[in-house]
Each structure stands twice: as structure tokens, then as C-alpha cells.
Tab-separated table of C-alpha atoms and ligand atoms in Angstrom:
chain	number	residue	atom	x	y	z
A	1	MET	CA	125.233	153.230	89.920
A	2	LYS	CA	127.411	154.588	92.719
A	3	ALA	CA	131.062	155.105	91.968
A	4	MET	CA	133.443	153.059	94.061
A	5	LYS	CA	135.246	155.124	96.628
A	6	ASN	CA	138.346	153.006	96.381
A	7	GLY	CA	138.676	153.261	92.637
A	8	GLY	CA	137.382	149.825	91.611
A	9	ARG	CA	136.097	149.398	88.072
A	10	ILE	CA	133.118	147.363	87.000
A	11	TRP	CA	133.767	144.972	84.126
A	12	ASP	CA	130.207	144.790	82.809
A	13	PRO	CA	128.198	147.615	84.444
A	14	VAL	CA	124.967	146.761	82.614
A	15	SER	CA	124.761	143.137	83.733
A	16	GLU	CA	126.394	143.605	87.112
A	17	CYS	CA	124.082	146.424	88.193
A	18	LEU	CA	120.701	145.120	86.997
A	19	GLY	CA	117.678	145.918	89.132
A	20	ARG	CA	116.198	142.911	90.948
A	21	GLU	CA	113.047	142.801	88.836
A	22	GLU	CA	114.923	142.925	85.568
A	23	LEU	CA	117.395	140.342	86.835
A	24	GLU	CA	114.655	137.924	87.878
A	25	LEU	CA	112.991	138.211	84.509
A	26	LEU	CA	116.285	137.372	82.824
A	27	GLN	CA	116.879	134.497	85.246
A	28	PHE	CA	113.473	133.038	84.554
A	29	THR	CA	113.891	133.114	80.761
A	30	ARG	CA	117.322	131.542	81.046
A	31	LEU	CA	116.118	128.962	83.538
A	32	ARG	CA	113.339	127.833	81.207
A	33	ASP	CA	115.853	127.460	78.354
A	34	THR	CA	118.144	125.432	80.583
A	35	LEU	CA	115.350	123.137	81.722
A	36	GLU	CA	114.237	122.538	78.114
A	37	ARG	CA	117.832	121.801	77.188
A	38	VAL	CA	118.465	119.236	79.932
A	39	TRP	CA	115.041	117.636	79.434
A	40	ARG	CA	115.796	117.144	75.728
A	41	SER	CA	119.436	116.128	76.000
A	42	VAL	CA	120.316	114.590	79.360
A	43	PRO	CA	118.526	111.311	80.188
A	44	CYS	CA	119.415	111.593	83.880
A	45	TYR	CA	117.527	114.904	84.215
A	46	GLN	CA	114.566	113.651	82.228
A	47	GLN	CA	114.333	110.625	84.477
A	48	LYS	CA	114.673	112.672	87.677
A	49	PHE	CA	112.053	115.204	86.545
A	50	ARG	CA	109.655	112.389	85.622
A	51	GLN	CA	110.169	110.791	89.010
A	52	ALA	CA	109.316	114.126	90.647
A	53	GLY	CA	106.247	114.385	88.387
A	54	ILE	CA	107.370	117.642	86.775
A	55	VAL	CA	108.100	118.801	83.219
A	56	PRO	CA	109.901	122.035	82.274
A	57	GLN	CA	106.611	123.742	81.318
A	58	ASP	CA	105.419	123.372	84.916
A	59	VAL	CA	108.057	125.857	86.005
A	60	ARG	CA	106.109	129.106	85.636
A	61	SER	CA	108.080	131.329	87.995
A	62	LEU	CA	111.402	131.367	89.789
A	63	ALA	CA	109.615	130.156	92.910
A	64	ASP	CA	108.814	126.909	91.067
A	65	LEU	CA	112.524	126.104	90.988
A	66	SER	CA	112.152	124.559	94.440
A	67	ARG	CA	109.829	121.912	92.966
A	68	LEU	CA	112.663	120.446	90.919
A	69	PRO	CA	114.805	117.608	92.258
A	70	PHE	CA	118.370	118.228	93.430
A	71	THR	CA	121.396	117.052	91.489
A	72	THR	CA	124.172	115.518	93.571
A	73	LYS	CA	127.739	114.392	93.144
A	74	GLU	CA	126.340	110.867	93.157
A	75	ASP	CA	124.283	111.616	90.016
A	76	LEU	CA	127.455	112.783	88.308
A	77	ARG	CA	129.318	109.667	89.446
A	78	LEU	CA	126.591	107.387	88.135
A	79	ASN	CA	126.837	109.088	84.746
A	80	TYR	CA	130.636	109.064	84.615
A	81	PRO	CA	132.290	110.190	82.386
A	82	TYR	CA	130.109	111.966	79.809
A	83	GLY	CA	126.518	111.028	80.702
A	84	MET	CA	125.575	114.493	81.988
A	85	PHE	CA	126.745	116.356	78.878
A	86	ALA	CA	123.939	118.179	77.044
A	87	VAL	CA	125.805	118.473	73.726
A	88	PRO	CA	127.519	115.855	71.541
A	89	LEU	CA	131.148	115.327	72.464
A	90	ARG	CA	132.341	116.807	69.179
A	91	GLU	CA	131.004	120.203	70.292
A	92	VAL	CA	132.982	120.008	73.511
A	93	VAL	CA	136.247	121.913	73.238
A	94	ARG	CA	137.580	121.549	76.797
A	95	ILE	CA	137.406	118.954	79.520
A	96	HIS	CA	138.274	119.449	83.190
A	97	SER	CA	137.573	117.464	86.298
A	98	SER	CA	137.115	117.917	90.009
A	99	SER	CA	139.889	116.792	92.307
A	100	GLY	CA	138.146	113.496	93.125
A	101	THR	CA	139.604	112.876	96.552
A	102	THR	CA	137.046	110.120	97.021
A	103	GLY	CA	136.241	107.732	94.176
A	104	LYS	CA	136.195	108.728	90.522
A	105	PRO	CA	136.601	112.400	89.729
A	106	THR	CA	133.729	114.276	88.089
A	107	VAL	CA	134.253	115.096	84.429
A	108	VAL	CA	132.991	118.441	83.144
A	109	GLY	CA	132.892	119.803	79.580
A	110	TYR	CA	132.708	123.209	77.912
A	111	ASN	CA	131.702	124.176	74.393
A	112	ARG	CA	133.014	127.357	72.742
A	113	GLN	CA	130.232	129.486	74.179
A	114	ASP	CA	130.860	128.111	77.679
A	115	LEU	CA	134.539	129.013	77.461
A	116	GLN	CA	133.598	132.523	76.453
A	117	THR	CA	131.155	132.852	79.358
A	118	TRP	CA	133.723	131.459	81.773
A	119	THR	CA	136.350	133.928	80.582
A	120	GLU	CA	133.939	136.868	80.972
A	121	LEU	CA	132.939	135.862	84.491
A	122	VAL	CA	136.518	135.459	85.662
A	123	ALA	CA	137.330	138.850	84.114
A	124	ARG	CA	134.439	140.222	86.186
A	125	PHE	CA	135.696	139.146	89.561
A	126	MET	CA	139.305	139.950	88.736
A	127	THR	CA	138.225	143.482	87.789
A	128	ALA	CA	136.141	143.704	90.961
A	129	ALA	CA	139.307	142.869	92.922
A	130	GLY	CA	141.172	145.689	91.224
A	131	VAL	CA	143.043	143.881	88.417
A	132	THR	CA	143.571	145.933	85.235
A	133	GLU	CA	145.409	145.668	81.913
A	134	ASP	CA	148.448	147.173	83.628
A	135	ASP	CA	148.866	144.175	85.906
A	136	ILE	CA	151.250	141.245	85.749
A	137	VAL	CA	149.298	138.231	86.930
A	138	HIS	CA	151.270	135.371	88.453
A	139	ILE	CA	149.223	132.181	88.389
A	140	ALA	CA	150.406	129.667	90.979
A	141	PHE	CA	147.531	127.203	90.620
A	142	GLY	CA	148.443	123.871	89.073
A	143	TYR	CA	147.715	123.781	85.328
A	144	GLY	CA	145.909	120.617	84.379
A	145	LEU	CA	142.540	119.066	85.003
A	146	PHE	CA	141.946	121.474	87.907
A	147	THR	CA	139.863	124.445	86.714
A	148	GLY	CA	141.723	127.070	88.777
A	149	ALA	CA	144.712	127.851	86.565
A	150	PHE	CA	143.036	127.851	83.156
A	151	GLY	CA	140.027	129.733	84.513
A	152	LEU	CA	142.071	132.591	85.941
A	153	HIS	CA	144.468	132.506	82.994
A	154	TYR	CA	141.870	133.276	80.335
A	155	GLY	CA	140.078	135.818	82.533
A	156	ALA	CA	143.306	137.743	83.096
A	157	GLU	CA	144.156	137.690	79.399
A	158	ARG	CA	140.659	138.938	78.609
A	159	ILE	CA	141.278	141.947	80.837
A	160	GLY	CA	144.509	142.539	78.973
A	161	ALA	CA	146.820	141.856	81.903
A	162	SER	CA	150.162	140.095	81.303
A	163	VAL	CA	149.848	136.505	82.464
A	164	ILE	CA	152.645	134.413	83.942
A	165	PRO	CA	151.467	130.767	83.774
A	166	MET	CA	153.764	129.700	86.594
A	167	SER	CA	151.754	126.683	87.835
A	168	SER	CA	152.209	125.286	91.338
A	169	GLY	CA	155.257	124.057	93.234
A	170	ASN	CA	158.922	125.031	93.100
A	171	THR	CA	158.476	127.735	95.700
A	172	ASP	CA	161.941	129.290	95.449
A	173	LYS	CA	161.564	129.729	91.717
A	174	GLN	CA	158.121	131.254	92.203
A	175	ILE	CA	159.656	133.877	94.465
A	176	MET	CA	162.489	134.598	92.051
A	177	ILE	CA	160.034	135.033	89.177
A	178	MET	CA	157.736	137.253	91.213
A	179	GLN	CA	160.739	139.432	92.028
A	180	ASP	CA	162.323	139.516	88.579
A	181	TYR	CA	159.153	139.746	86.463
A	182	ARG	CA	157.598	142.236	88.911
A	183	SER	CA	154.342	140.307	89.352
A	184	THR	CA	151.624	142.573	90.737
A	185	VAL	CA	148.875	139.989	91.255
A	186	LEU	CA	149.240	136.605	92.914
A	187	VAL	CA	146.690	133.893	92.101
A	188	SER	CA	146.795	130.798	94.331
A	189	THR	CA	145.133	128.989	97.178
A	190	PRO	CA	145.400	130.968	100.418
A	191	SER	CA	147.419	128.134	101.923
A	192	TYR	CA	149.964	128.266	99.112
A	193	ALA	CA	150.223	132.048	99.515
A	194	LEU	CA	151.128	131.353	103.128
A	195	THR	CA	153.753	128.834	102.041
A	196	LEU	CA	155.231	131.529	99.782
A	197	ALA	CA	155.184	134.080	102.626
A	198	ASP	CA	156.949	131.633	104.969
A	199	ARG	CA	159.592	130.838	102.410
A	200	MET	CA	160.166	134.512	101.665
A	201	GLU	CA	160.671	135.161	105.352
A	202	LYS	CA	163.234	132.339	105.555
A	203	MET	CA	165.061	133.753	102.537
A	204	GLY	CA	165.051	137.221	104.108
A	205	ILE	CA	162.870	138.656	101.353
A	206	GLY	CA	160.369	141.265	102.560
A	207	PRO	CA	157.200	142.259	100.706
A	208	GLU	CA	158.833	145.543	99.738
A	209	SER	CA	161.217	143.722	97.417
A	210	LEU	CA	158.248	142.362	95.436
A	211	SER	CA	155.768	144.384	93.368
A	212	LEU	CA	152.670	142.499	94.537
A	213	LYS	CA	149.556	144.542	95.266
A	214	VAL	CA	146.646	142.139	94.949
A	215	GLY	CA	146.098	138.514	95.928
A	216	LEU	CA	143.237	136.550	94.380
A	217	PHE	CA	142.713	133.559	96.609
A	218	GLY	CA	140.196	130.760	96.398
A	219	ALA	CA	139.569	127.046	95.951
A	220	GLU	CA	139.504	126.336	99.706
A	221	PRO	CA	137.980	127.814	102.859
A	222	TRP	CA	140.009	130.464	104.693
A	223	SER	CA	139.271	132.738	107.612
A	224	GLU	CA	139.342	136.535	108.002
A	225	GLU	CA	142.377	136.049	110.249
A	226	MET	CA	144.158	134.283	107.405
A	227	ARG	CA	143.279	137.248	105.176
A	228	ARG	CA	144.892	139.691	107.624
A	229	GLU	CA	147.961	137.492	107.894
A	230	LEU	CA	148.410	137.331	104.099
A	231	GLU	CA	147.733	141.033	103.626
A	232	THR	CA	150.349	142.001	106.189
A	233	ARG	CA	153.011	139.512	105.253
A	234	LEU	CA	152.740	139.957	101.486
A	235	GLY	CA	151.813	143.655	101.513
A	236	ILE	CA	148.693	143.093	99.405
A	237	VAL	CA	144.938	143.430	99.329
A	238	ALA	CA	143.661	139.848	99.534
A	239	THR	CA	140.307	138.955	98.001
A	240	ASP	CA	138.307	135.765	97.975
A	241	ASN	CA	136.754	134.060	94.968
A	242	PHE	CA	134.634	130.966	94.789
A	243	GLY	CA	133.636	128.310	92.304
A	244	LEU	CA	133.487	124.598	91.711
A	245	SER	CA	134.217	122.447	88.697
A	246	GLU	CA	130.721	121.024	88.478
A	247	VAL	CA	129.253	124.515	88.192
A	248	MET	CA	132.023	126.036	86.031
A	249	GLY	CA	135.221	126.406	88.027
A	250	PRO	CA	136.344	129.796	89.378
A	251	GLY	CA	134.048	132.655	88.318
A	252	VAL	CA	130.882	131.730	90.173
A	253	ALA	CA	131.411	134.451	92.782
A	254	GLY	CA	134.105	136.914	93.788
A	255	GLU	CA	134.714	139.809	96.144
A	256	CYS	CA	134.879	143.473	95.232
A	257	LEU	CA	137.270	145.742	97.086
A	258	TYR	CA	134.741	146.268	99.885
A	259	LYS	CA	135.369	142.638	100.849
A	260	GLY	CA	131.900	142.189	102.287
A	261	GLY	CA	131.116	138.840	100.686
A	262	MET	CA	131.521	137.470	97.176
A	263	HIS	CA	129.168	138.786	94.488
A	264	LEU	CA	127.557	135.705	92.988
A	265	PHE	CA	126.941	136.159	89.280
A	266	GLU	CA	123.193	135.768	89.317
A	267	ASP	CA	122.688	136.454	85.619
A	268	HIS	CA	124.398	133.062	85.061
A	269	PHE	CA	123.641	131.143	88.263
A	270	ILE	CA	120.633	130.942	90.572
A	271	PRO	CA	121.664	130.309	94.176
A	272	GLU	CA	119.504	128.808	96.912
A	273	ILE	CA	120.296	128.036	100.549
A	274	ILE	CA	118.853	124.824	101.902
A	275	ASP	CA	118.805	122.926	105.141
A	276	PRO	CA	121.335	120.160	104.382
A	277	ASP	CA	119.366	117.631	106.408
A	278	THR	CA	115.839	118.222	105.141
A	279	GLY	CA	116.486	119.820	101.745
A	280	GLU	CA	114.057	122.606	102.624
A	281	VAL	CA	114.784	126.035	101.094
A	282	LEU	CA	115.702	128.492	103.850
A	283	PRO	CA	114.707	132.181	103.994
A	284	PRO	CA	117.169	134.890	102.849
A	285	GLY	CA	120.012	135.446	105.298
A	286	SER	CA	119.981	131.882	106.700
A	287	VAL	CA	123.106	129.781	106.999
A	288	GLY	CA	122.855	126.523	105.078
A	289	GLU	CA	124.047	124.552	102.080
A	290	LEU	CA	124.487	126.405	98.821
A	291	VAL	CA	122.594	124.951	95.856
A	292	ILE	CA	123.296	126.302	92.382
A	293	THR	CA	121.448	126.120	89.077
A	294	SER	CA	123.413	127.198	86.022
A	295	ILE	CA	121.278	129.145	83.539
A	296	THR	CA	123.621	129.858	80.632
A	297	LYS	CA	125.865	126.816	80.452
A	298	GLU	CA	125.414	124.723	77.343
A	299	ALA	CA	127.641	121.644	77.452
A	300	PHE	CA	127.286	120.817	81.140
A	301	PRO	CA	124.285	122.536	82.733
A	302	VAL	CA	123.451	121.748	86.339
A	303	VAL	CA	120.017	121.998	87.911
A	304	ARG	CA	119.875	122.529	91.679
A	305	TYR	CA	123.358	121.176	92.227
A	306	ARG	CA	124.128	120.551	95.891
A	307	THR	CA	127.545	122.099	96.465
A	308	ARG	CA	127.841	120.878	100.097
A	309	ASP	CA	129.352	124.293	100.912
A	310	ILE	CA	127.932	126.025	103.958
A	311	THR	CA	127.368	129.755	103.593
A	312	ARG	CA	124.861	132.609	103.791
A	313	LEU	CA	123.547	135.006	101.142
A	314	ASP	CA	123.344	138.745	101.747
A	315	TYR	CA	120.852	140.644	99.574
A	316	THR	CA	121.539	144.083	101.086
A	317	PRO	CA	123.078	146.630	98.669
A	318	CYS	CA	126.856	146.773	98.334
A	319	SER	CA	128.647	150.126	98.213
A	320	CYS	CA	130.403	149.134	94.977
A	321	GLY	CA	127.177	149.468	92.990
A	322	ARG	CA	126.935	145.828	91.929
A	323	THR	CA	123.493	144.450	92.619
A	324	PHE	CA	124.330	140.745	92.761
A	325	VAL	CA	123.797	138.957	96.049
A	326	ARG	CA	126.895	138.456	98.175
A	327	MET	CA	127.871	135.050	99.411
A	328	ALA	CA	129.657	134.949	102.785
A	329	LYS	CA	133.018	133.219	103.128
A	330	THR	CA	132.132	129.547	103.362
A	331	MET	CA	132.516	127.852	106.723
A	332	GLY	CA	133.541	124.753	104.805
A	333	ARG	CA	131.833	121.787	103.253
A	334	THR	CA	129.298	119.584	104.936
A	335	ASP	CA	131.755	116.745	104.393
A	336	ASP	CA	134.575	118.641	106.151
A	337	MET	CA	132.400	119.363	109.139
A	338	LEU	CA	133.557	117.338	112.113
A	339	ILE	CA	131.003	116.036	114.524
A	340	ILE	CA	132.775	115.777	117.857
A	341	LYS	CA	130.688	114.379	120.666
A	342	GLY	CA	127.639	115.505	118.726
A	343	VAL	CA	128.869	119.087	118.267
A	344	ASN	CA	129.456	120.426	114.749
A	345	VAL	CA	132.911	121.877	114.263
A	346	PHE	CA	134.348	123.456	111.113
A	347	PRO	CA	138.132	123.656	110.638
A	348	THR	CA	137.804	127.382	109.782
A	349	GLN	CA	136.382	128.066	113.268
A	350	ILE	CA	139.510	126.555	114.786
A	351	GLU	CA	141.722	128.452	112.353
A	352	GLU	CA	140.185	131.714	113.504
A	353	ILE	CA	140.878	130.976	117.169
A	354	LEU	CA	144.472	129.876	116.582
A	355	PHE	CA	145.257	132.948	114.504
A	356	GLN	CA	144.112	135.218	117.309
A	357	VAL	CA	146.656	133.865	119.785
A	358	GLU	CA	150.078	135.471	119.714
A	359	GLY	CA	152.744	132.811	119.314
A	360	CYS	CA	150.717	130.398	117.160
A	361	GLU	CA	151.954	130.027	113.619
A	362	PRO	CA	149.262	129.733	110.924
A	363	HIS	CA	149.920	126.027	110.361
A	364	TYR	CA	147.705	123.456	111.971
A	365	LEU	CA	146.271	119.983	111.630
A	366	LEU	CA	143.180	118.507	113.223
A	367	VAL	CA	143.318	114.862	114.188
A	368	VAL	CA	140.114	113.178	115.256
A	369	ASP	CA	140.133	109.776	116.869
A	370	ARG	CA	138.000	107.627	119.056
A	371	GLU	CA	139.098	106.486	122.506
A	372	GLY	CA	136.643	103.850	123.632
A	373	ALA	CA	133.296	105.360	122.749
A	374	MET	CA	134.584	108.938	123.015
A	375	ASP	CA	135.497	111.239	120.144
A	376	VAL	CA	138.767	113.018	120.743
A	377	LEU	CA	139.880	116.084	118.827
A	378	GLU	CA	143.555	116.962	118.825
A	379	VAL	CA	144.603	120.323	117.463
A	380	GLN	CA	148.236	120.264	116.407
A	381	VAL	CA	149.600	123.737	115.907
A	382	GLU	CA	152.995	125.130	115.089
A	383	VAL	CA	154.235	127.720	117.548
A	384	ASN	CA	157.110	130.144	117.319
A	385	GLU	CA	160.529	129.190	118.669
A	386	ALA	CA	160.192	131.270	121.827
A	387	ILE	CA	157.196	129.237	122.906
A	388	PHE	CA	158.390	125.882	121.635
A	389	PHE	CA	161.631	126.112	123.557
A	390	ASP	CA	160.090	127.814	126.582
A	391	GLU	CA	160.134	126.170	130.000
A	392	MET	CA	157.499	123.483	130.620
A	393	LYS	CA	155.427	125.635	132.949
A	394	LYS	CA	155.001	128.433	130.428
A	395	GLN	CA	154.271	125.979	127.659
A	396	ARG	CA	151.600	124.345	129.803
A	397	ALA	CA	150.006	127.757	130.443
A	398	PHE	CA	149.978	128.428	126.689
A	399	VAL	CA	148.285	125.099	126.001
A	400	ASP	CA	145.738	125.799	128.738
A	401	LEU	CA	144.931	129.179	127.231
A	402	LEU	CA	144.368	127.654	123.771
A	403	GLU	CA	142.275	124.808	125.137
A	404	LYS	CA	140.083	127.255	127.078
A	405	ARG	CA	139.541	129.453	124.009
A	406	LEU	CA	138.710	126.440	121.853
A	407	PHE	CA	136.256	125.135	124.418
A	408	SER	CA	134.465	128.441	124.885
A	409	THR	CA	134.025	128.970	121.134
A	410	LEU	CA	133.387	125.419	119.944
A	411	GLY	CA	131.464	124.165	122.937
A	412	VAL	CA	133.496	120.986	122.961
A	413	GLY	CA	136.882	120.166	124.396
A	414	ALA	CA	139.989	119.749	122.248
A	415	ARG	CA	143.511	118.713	123.167
A	416	VAL	CA	146.234	120.998	121.942
A	417	LYS	CA	149.617	119.708	120.874
A	418	LEU	CA	152.316	122.266	120.162
A	419	VAL	CA	154.656	121.336	117.357
A	420	GLU	CA	158.004	122.690	116.322
A	421	PRO	CA	158.181	125.674	113.958
A	422	SER	CA	158.348	124.665	110.255
A	423	SER	CA	157.633	121.005	111.024
A	424	MET	CA	154.219	120.699	109.382
A	425	PRO	CA	153.837	119.938	105.693
A	426	ARG	CA	153.428	123.042	103.534
A	427	HIS	CA	150.706	123.108	100.873
A	428	GLU	CA	151.025	123.728	97.158
A	429	GLY	CA	147.364	123.313	96.234
A	430	LYS	CA	144.387	122.830	98.483
A	431	ALA	CA	145.346	122.362	102.117
A	432	GLN	CA	144.558	119.091	103.859
A	433	ARG	CA	143.773	120.061	107.423
A	434	VAL	CA	141.903	117.126	108.885
A	435	ILE	CA	142.812	113.534	109.614
A	436	ASP	CA	139.764	111.650	110.807
A	437	ARG	CA	141.028	108.342	112.159
A	438	ARG	CA	137.472	107.326	113.043
A	439	LYS	CA	136.866	106.764	109.336
A	440	LEU	CA	140.068	104.856	108.631
B	501	DLL	O1	138.284	124.831	93.509
B	501	DLL	C1	137.401	126.013	91.608
B	501	DLL	C2	138.175	127.218	91.977
B	501	DLL	C3	139.456	127.363	91.522
B	501	DLL	C4	137.608	128.229	92.744
B	501	DLL	C5	140.173	128.479	91.829
B	501	DLL	C6	138.320	129.359	93.056
B	501	DLL	C7	139.610	129.496	92.599
B	501	DLL	P1	136.955	122.275	92.718
B	501	DLL	O2	138.325	121.731	92.701
B	501	DLL	O3	135.884	121.534	92.023
B	501	DLL	O4	136.929	123.711	92.063
B	501	DLL	O5	136.554	122.480	94.230
B	501	DLL	C8	135.356	123.103	94.563
B	501	DLL	O6	136.329	124.021	96.567
B	501	DLL	O7	132.864	123.222	96.473
B	501	DLL	C9	134.415	124.526	97.826
B	501	DLL	O8	134.269	123.498	98.787
B	501	DLL	C10	135.894	124.817	97.650
B	501	DLL	N1	136.083	126.238	97.331
B	501	DLL	C11	136.293	126.810	96.146
B	501	DLL	N2	136.473	128.146	96.288
B	501	DLL	C12	136.341	128.413	97.614
B	501	DLL	C13	136.415	129.586	98.407
B	501	DLL	C14	137.593	124.824	92.504
B	501	DLL	N3	136.685	130.772	97.905
B	501	DLL	C15	135.240	123.248	96.054
B	501	DLL	N4	136.191	129.450	99.742
B	501	DLL	C16	134.005	124.024	96.454
B	501	DLL	C17	135.927	128.251	100.293
B	501	DLL	C18	136.078	127.185	98.271
B	501	DLL	N5	135.881	127.106	99.602
């Protein structure tokens, strides 16, 4: 194992630095156990396997995983609330749910062992991001059914850090507490971190009057430009971490201090990348939809769960010494992807362009509508006061510049509307960046 040049520690060096062969052997054993478990205890899986003409014993290697059927959000909905649990409810000690923006939320359960695994995995990525027992961890995720706050909370305690269970909202108080309690780590969505940075600026509080050094951001897509913005304005190292309720919550993958993708904890999850349209497994390095099979979860295992998140897996070695594959920042979800005049557009692509133009503030909203038979994309973006109150001619030139950049990158035209500084809604949890009027 190579030592990290920038002083990062490894939480569990044995598991996190396994050789590929050893890892695959472990994955296979755990996969077989998981398949036996769901076959025995979850009628939905048994039925799906039967329909596909496969039983757990037919899976004789990791390559056979691709013969199993996918599990989708729809399967979870049909078995709402507890139909996918693989243990009796009395063994379940915690229940969470996904945000459920459309229809009924998905209910997920954990037994004692699952909570322990979850805690360990969160401790792993927090350590990879540089958090130690000396840190004061300020958790600004909403406590409740959302997995973010509790997940990070127990992981931080496991490391031995001091946890401030602040929860979300009440931005002024958050800032006061960060100042007074000398928080060193901020845990939130990237968009809420931006809300905090904006508010601090308004209050005349610079990063030097806080003690923050690390930001652990996740739960929504964010661009590299957003990372730079947060690092500069908050004076921190900002790292990304990924997870979803159906698979566990946070703790599926997280960045080390090299920030070259999120190490996905392959001793607990098997990732695949598929073509979202055909379901075909794509070769290593391809961009496609992430599919995850959990191999140690007991109460709520998932087999080939379609996350709808679009990413890429990088199997090349990482300088930190961890051997787990690295998952690239997600471009977004297949359901957030906008199809404008037949061209696929992800909000994060637009975010990247806007952040590169001097004068744009990092607050934007995409409004899609239909005029006659034509799709129209409007990009509303906050600009600084100098531009907003500039003479018409200069403003027009600014709009032209943005529209040209958007067109050359996206391959489809977008109208730009400049809006007044501070006029857009600020986010406390996950940001809502798209209004698609075509669906209303
Ligand atoms: O957002 C779990 C989580 C909490 C992850 C805190 C990280 C930190 P859900 O509410 O079920 O769970 O939403 C899961 O959020 O499928 C992705 O689309 C998105 N997502 C989560 N993390 C990231 C990330 C939590 N780092 C859905 N980058 C996932 C991009 C993310 N998208």
C-alpha cells in the first residue's frame, strides 16, 4: 500500500486495499449468500428469478450476475411498504425512506448488523476525506426519514469526531454555531453549502472567521466548477460522496483527497454500468446507468438495482492506495436528463458553462416549455449587480456570449434570461433546478 502524499488515513486498510482477485472471490461468496437470502425471503425476487428462468445456484461466477433480472423503483413501489424486506419486521431497528418526489416514497429497513455496516462505510469515506477524531462535524442535512443526516452522524461518531446534529434550515443560526462551536467539517448538500456561503458574504463573515477545513457534500449532482466555488468561498477542501436510500443511504462511495472519483465500496456493493435503453452491460470505462447489487445487507438487500444515475467507473489505480473502483461525478439521473429537440442535456452541463462565465452567480433554473411543436429551453441565471444594472447593449452582449457558449457545448439552442442578484430561491436540501412545463 502506498502512503498518501497528502496525509490521508485509511479507515480499514485490509478491506480497502484488497487485490482484485481476492476482492472478486469475496464478492462472489457474498453475492451467493445474498441471492440465497432474497430467494428464500422475498417473494418479489423469487418470482422475478423464476420468470427469468434462473435460481441462485445457477450463478457460478460474477459474470453470471448479468443473467439476473434488474430491480427497479417500480418493484419497490409495488411492494410498498415492507414487501421487499428479507427479515421479519421485529428484527428491523431503523426505517428510512427516499424523498419520494413522485408517488409514494420507498421504505427501507435496517437490522442491527446493517446499521453497523452503514456506520463503518460512512466512517470509511469520511476518513478518506480527511476527517479524524479531532474534528468537529457540523451536520446540516435534515434529520428525519432522509438517510443523509443519520448516516453521516453515526459515521462521524464512529471515527470519534464531535458531532453537531444541526439539521437543515435556519441559516443564520447555522453560521453562528459554526463560528462559536468552531466546526471544522461541514456536511450538507453542495447547494446548501452555497446558500451558507452567500449568507456569510451578506453578513460580512469571511471564511477566515470560521474554522472549517473540510466539506463533505453529496445527495445531489454538482459540477467541478461548483467544487472550486465552494472551496474558495468557504476556505475548505470539498469532497463528494454518493449513495441512495434504496442501496443504503450515504456510504456507497466517497472521494479520497485525490478527488479523482468516488471509491465505491466493492466489498459491500457490486457495481455495473448498463445502457439505460437496452439494459446491456457496458465495458469498463463506458458512460451509462449505474446498477448496484448489495452483497452484505440483511434487512433490505437489492439485486441489480437500477439507480438511474449516469456515471462511469474507473478501474485504474488511485494514488491513495485504495483498490476500489472510482465512480465519476454523476452527470445526473436519467429522469433529470432533458431531451430538447432530441438532444440530451443534463443540468450539470449547463451549470459548468455558467460557472465559467465571469459575472454569473452560481444560482440558476432551467425552464423547459413547448412553443407549438418546438421545445424551448430557458436558462435563468442570477448575475452580479454590475451586469444586471448595466446598459442594455452590454447586457445584450453578455446574453449573446452565454447563448453562444451554451449552443457550442450542448449542441442545442437555449434562451438566457438574466435575473436580479439574490432573487432566486435558495436551497436547504436537494436543489430543484428544472421546471419542465411540457410535463405539467
Ligand atoms: O441522497 C443519500 C445521500 C445522502 C448521499 C447524503 C450522499 C449524502 P436519496 O435521497 O435516496 O439518498 O437520493 C439518492 O441522490 O440516486 C442520486 O441521484 C442523488 N445523489 C446522491 N449522492 C449524489 C452525489 C441520498 N454525490 C439520489 N452526486 C441518487 C450526484 C447524488 N447525485
